Amino acid sequence: MLATGKSRDGLVQTIIVVIAVVLALIVVFPFALTVMSSFASDKELLMKGAVLWPQEWTLDAYRFLLDNDQFTQSFKNAVIITVVGTTINMVLTVLMAYGLAQPEVKGRTVVNFMVLFTMLFHGGMIPTYLVVNELGLIDSYWSIWLVNAIAPFNMIIIRSYFQTLPKELKESARIDGSSELGILTRIILPVSMPTIVTFTLFYTVVNWNMYFQAVLYLNDMNSYPLQVFLRQVLIVNPSELGLAVTDEGYTYTAAVRHAVILMAALPLLVVYPFMQKHFSKGMMMGSVKG
């Protein structure tokens, strides 16, 4: 019976591994196809559509992008939106979460209910646009940063984690004369680093992939982030784009489109491995107490 149980467990483990490998290949294959196709020549892509190993390796697509003012400007815009936006997100979210985690704060039950209410019922796109327009934030990055300043779900998870921390940490600091801000920055944040890093990554991904609100609130093409440029290259007719043809006659070919996709994904692919060790731990720590 024991041997039968072990063989059954081994079979289950084998099936799980096979399924995991198949799913990994399903995810990796399109990405590998995009990476390799970005280094292929135009003639080869015209004949084959996409390749896993180019016959002729070339960097023409990347040279074209780096010489394209639209691409470089949209990339810079995406970096600005992501860095500033994520900083605003984390500062406001952590401050609000810490305040609502303190049992002595008056009215926190009402505020918690208001935060939860926004998760269930949203004002809608048109009322939000009208508010942004009345505030004079159209064609400003503040229309993106302020509208997305605090994600209710992220704030609730961080607040829940703050509530699990021992009260003695804060009480001993208060006895030593530390202010609430000093307690937060010197004691709470260092022991909460896995959770902070996890939600920093969440906000970073949202800001880097900003598309809909950028199209909604920004009218100046020079202010568009990378995701809007990516959509233009992949969907819009290249003849409608500025700098669609260079002096050498190079256009937004299939290789350039593959290169744009890779460049749009590359920053997150570079950042994620450095945060991965905190990711799972941060999610578990933040979801212990509801």
mmCIF file of C-alpha atoms in Angstrom, residues 103-221:
data_model
loop_
_atom_site.group_PDB
_atom_site.id
_atom_site.type_symbol
_atom_site.label_atom_id
_atom_site.label_comp_id
_atom_site.label_asym_id
_atom_site.label_seq_id
_atom_site.Cartn_x
_atom_site.Cartn_y
_atom_site.Cartn_z
ATOM 1 C CA PRO A 103 -7.121 52.036 16.234
ATOM 2 C CA GLU A 104 -7.009 55.408 18.011
ATOM 3 C CA VAL A 105 -7.721 57.400 14.827
ATOM 4 C CA LYS A 106 -11.265 58.782 14.980
ATOM 5 C CA GLY A 107 -13.535 58.182 12.022
ATOM 6 C CA ARG A 108 -11.335 55.519 10.468
ATOM 7 C CA THR A 109 -14.305 53.137 10.176
ATOM 8 C CA VAL A 110 -16.130 55.635 7.968
ATOM 9 C CA VAL A 111 -13.051 56.242 5.841
ATOM 10 C CA ASN A 112 -12.469 52.495 5.480
ATOM 11 C CA PHE A 113 -16.059 52.116 4.309
ATOM 12 C CA MET A 114 -15.594 54.924 1.771
ATOM 13 C CA VAL A 115 -12.481 53.217 0.400
ATOM 14 C CA LEU A 116 -14.275 49.878 0.158
ATOM 15 C CA PHE A 117 -17.249 51.584 -1.515
ATOM 16 C CA THR A 118 -15.027 52.830 -4.347
ATOM 17 C CA MET A 119 -13.974 49.229 -5.030
ATOM 18 C CA LEU A 120 -17.600 48.193 -5.516
ATOM 19 C CA PHE A 121 -19.000 51.283 -7.217
ATOM 20 C CA HIS A 122 -17.041 53.535 -9.562
ATOM 21 C CA GLY A 123 -18.102 57.011 -10.619
ATOM 22 C CA GLY A 124 -17.570 56.173 -14.274
ATOM 23 C CA MET A 125 -15.463 57.489 -17.122
ATOM 24 C CA ILE A 126 -17.575 60.541 -18.033
ATOM 25 C CA PRO A 127 -17.910 61.997 -14.479
ATOM 26 C CA THR A 128 -14.190 61.434 -13.924
ATOM 27 C CA TYR A 129 -13.353 63.191 -17.184
ATOM 28 C CA LEU A 130 -15.599 66.123 -16.256
ATOM 29 C CA VAL A 131 -13.846 66.481 -12.886
ATOM 30 C CA VAL A 132 -10.406 66.332 -14.506
ATOM 31 C CA ASN A 133 -11.479 68.891 -17.105
ATOM 32 C CA GLU A 134 -12.902 71.269 -14.470
ATOM 33 C CA LEU A 135 -9.628 71.063 -12.549
ATOM 34 C CA GLY A 136 -7.757 72.108 -15.692
ATOM 35 C CA LEU A 137 -5.675 68.939 -15.790
ATOM 36 C CA ILE A 138 -6.302 67.984 -19.424
ATOM 37 C CA ASP A 139 -3.010 67.628 -21.336
ATOM 38 C CA SER A 140 -1.183 67.300 -18.022
ATOM 39 C CA TYR A 141 0.363 64.181 -16.492
ATOM 40 C CA TRP A 142 -1.370 65.130 -13.247
ATOM 41 C CA SER A 143 -4.594 63.919 -14.849
ATOM 42 C CA ILE A 144 -3.035 60.442 -14.801
ATOM 43 C CA TRP A 145 -1.190 60.664 -11.497
ATOM 44 C CA LEU A 146 -4.041 62.066 -9.415
ATOM 45 C CA VAL A 147 -6.792 59.862 -10.838
ATOM 46 C CA ASN A 148 -4.687 56.769 -10.078
ATOM 47 C CA ALA A 149 -3.102 58.104 -6.886
ATOM 48 C CA ILE A 150 -4.367 55.333 -4.580
ATOM 49 C CA ALA A 151 -5.592 51.878 -5.568
ATOM 50 C CA PRO A 152 -8.127 50.827 -2.882
ATOM 51 C CA PHE A 153 -7.173 47.145 -3.023
ATOM 52 C CA ASN A 154 -3.474 47.876 -2.572
ATOM 53 C CA MET A 155 -4.178 50.268 0.297
ATOM 54 C CA ILE A 156 -6.370 47.726 2.109
ATOM 55 C CA ILE A 157 -3.728 44.988 1.858
ATOM 56 C CA ILE A 158 -0.968 47.280 3.142
ATOM 57 C CA ARG A 159 -3.235 48.517 5.941
ATOM 58 C CA SER A 160 -4.023 44.931 6.903
ATOM 59 C CA TYR A 161 -0.324 44.140 7.112
ATOM 60 C CA PHE A 162 0.371 47.210 9.273
ATOM 61 C CA GLN A 163 -2.332 45.983 11.669
ATOM 62 C CA THR A 164 -0.477 42.685 12.148
ATOM 63 C CA LEU A 165 2.707 44.374 13.389
ATOM 64 C CA PRO A 166 3.322 44.187 17.155
ATOM 65 C CA LYS A 167 2.054 47.215 19.035
ATOM 66 C CA GLU A 168 5.203 47.167 21.142
ATOM 67 C CA LEU A 169 7.204 48.463 18.162
ATOM 68 C CA LYS A 170 5.230 51.701 18.040
ATOM 69 C CA GLU A 171 4.811 52.051 21.800
ATOM 70 C CA SER A 172 8.540 51.789 22.505
ATOM 71 C CA ALA A 173 9.256 54.365 19.794
ATOM 72 C CA ARG A 174 6.668 56.750 21.235
ATOM 73 C CA ILE A 175 8.220 56.406 24.686
ATOM 74 C CA ASP A 176 11.549 57.393 23.138
ATOM 75 C CA GLY A 177 9.875 60.534 21.800
ATOM 76 C CA SER A 178 9.623 59.577 18.144
ATOM 77 C CA SER A 179 6.926 61.225 16.016
ATOM 78 C CA GLU A 180 4.380 59.245 14.003
ATOM 79 C CA LEU A 181 6.266 60.026 10.800
ATOM 80 C CA GLY A 182 9.496 58.887 12.435
ATOM 81 C CA ILE A 183 7.845 55.641 13.557
ATOM 82 C CA LEU A 184 6.609 55.021 10.029
ATOM 83 C CA THR A 185 9.880 55.756 8.230
ATOM 84 C CA ARG A 186 12.353 54.304 10.755
ATOM 85 C CA ILE A 187 10.478 51.300 12.162
ATOM 86 C CA ILE A 188 7.396 50.307 10.172
ATOM 87 C CA LEU A 189 8.753 50.624 6.625
ATOM 88 C CA PRO A 190 12.008 48.673 7.206
ATOM 89 C CA VAL A 191 10.126 45.659 8.611
ATOM 90 C CA SER A 192 7.489 45.970 5.867
ATOM 91 C CA MET A 193 9.911 45.993 2.943
ATOM 92 C CA PRO A 194 8.612 42.804 1.218
ATOM 93 C CA THR A 195 5.078 44.206 1.156
ATOM 94 C CA ILE A 196 6.272 47.663 0.055
ATOM 95 C CA VAL A 197 8.369 46.230 -2.774
ATOM 96 C CA THR A 198 5.494 44.022 -3.936
ATOM 97 C CA PHE A 199 3.027 46.864 -4.293
ATOM 98 C CA THR A 200 5.665 49.127 -5.759
ATOM 99 C CA LEU A 201 5.947 46.549 -8.515
ATOM 100 C CA PHE A 202 2.164 46.501 -8.931
ATOM 101 C CA TYR A 203 2.019 50.269 -9.322
ATOM 102 C CA THR A 204 5.036 50.257 -11.636
ATOM 103 C CA VAL A 205 3.377 47.798 -14.008
ATOM 104 C CA VAL A 206 0.150 49.832 -14.066
ATOM 105 C CA ASN A 207 1.954 53.103 -14.752
ATOM 106 C CA TRP A 208 4.277 51.651 -17.373
ATOM 107 C CA ASN A 209 1.345 50.089 -19.250
ATOM 108 C CA MET A 210 -0.697 53.299 -19.079
ATOM 109 C CA TYR A 211 -2.702 53.601 -22.285
ATOM 110 C CA PHE A 212 -6.425 54.329 -21.949
ATOM 111 C CA GLN A 213 -6.157 57.326 -19.626
ATOM 112 C CA ALA A 214 -3.263 58.723 -21.658
ATOM 113 C CA VAL A 215 -5.454 58.689 -24.768
ATOM 114 C CA LEU A 216 -8.392 60.079 -22.797
ATOM 115 C CA TYR A 217 -6.663 62.984 -21.051
ATOM 116 C CA LEU A 218 -3.683 63.802 -23.298
ATOM 117 C CA ASN A 219 -4.184 65.506 -26.657
ATOM 118 C CA ASP A 220 -0.581 66.368 -27.457
ATOM 119 C CA MET A 221 1.180 63.539 -29.310
#
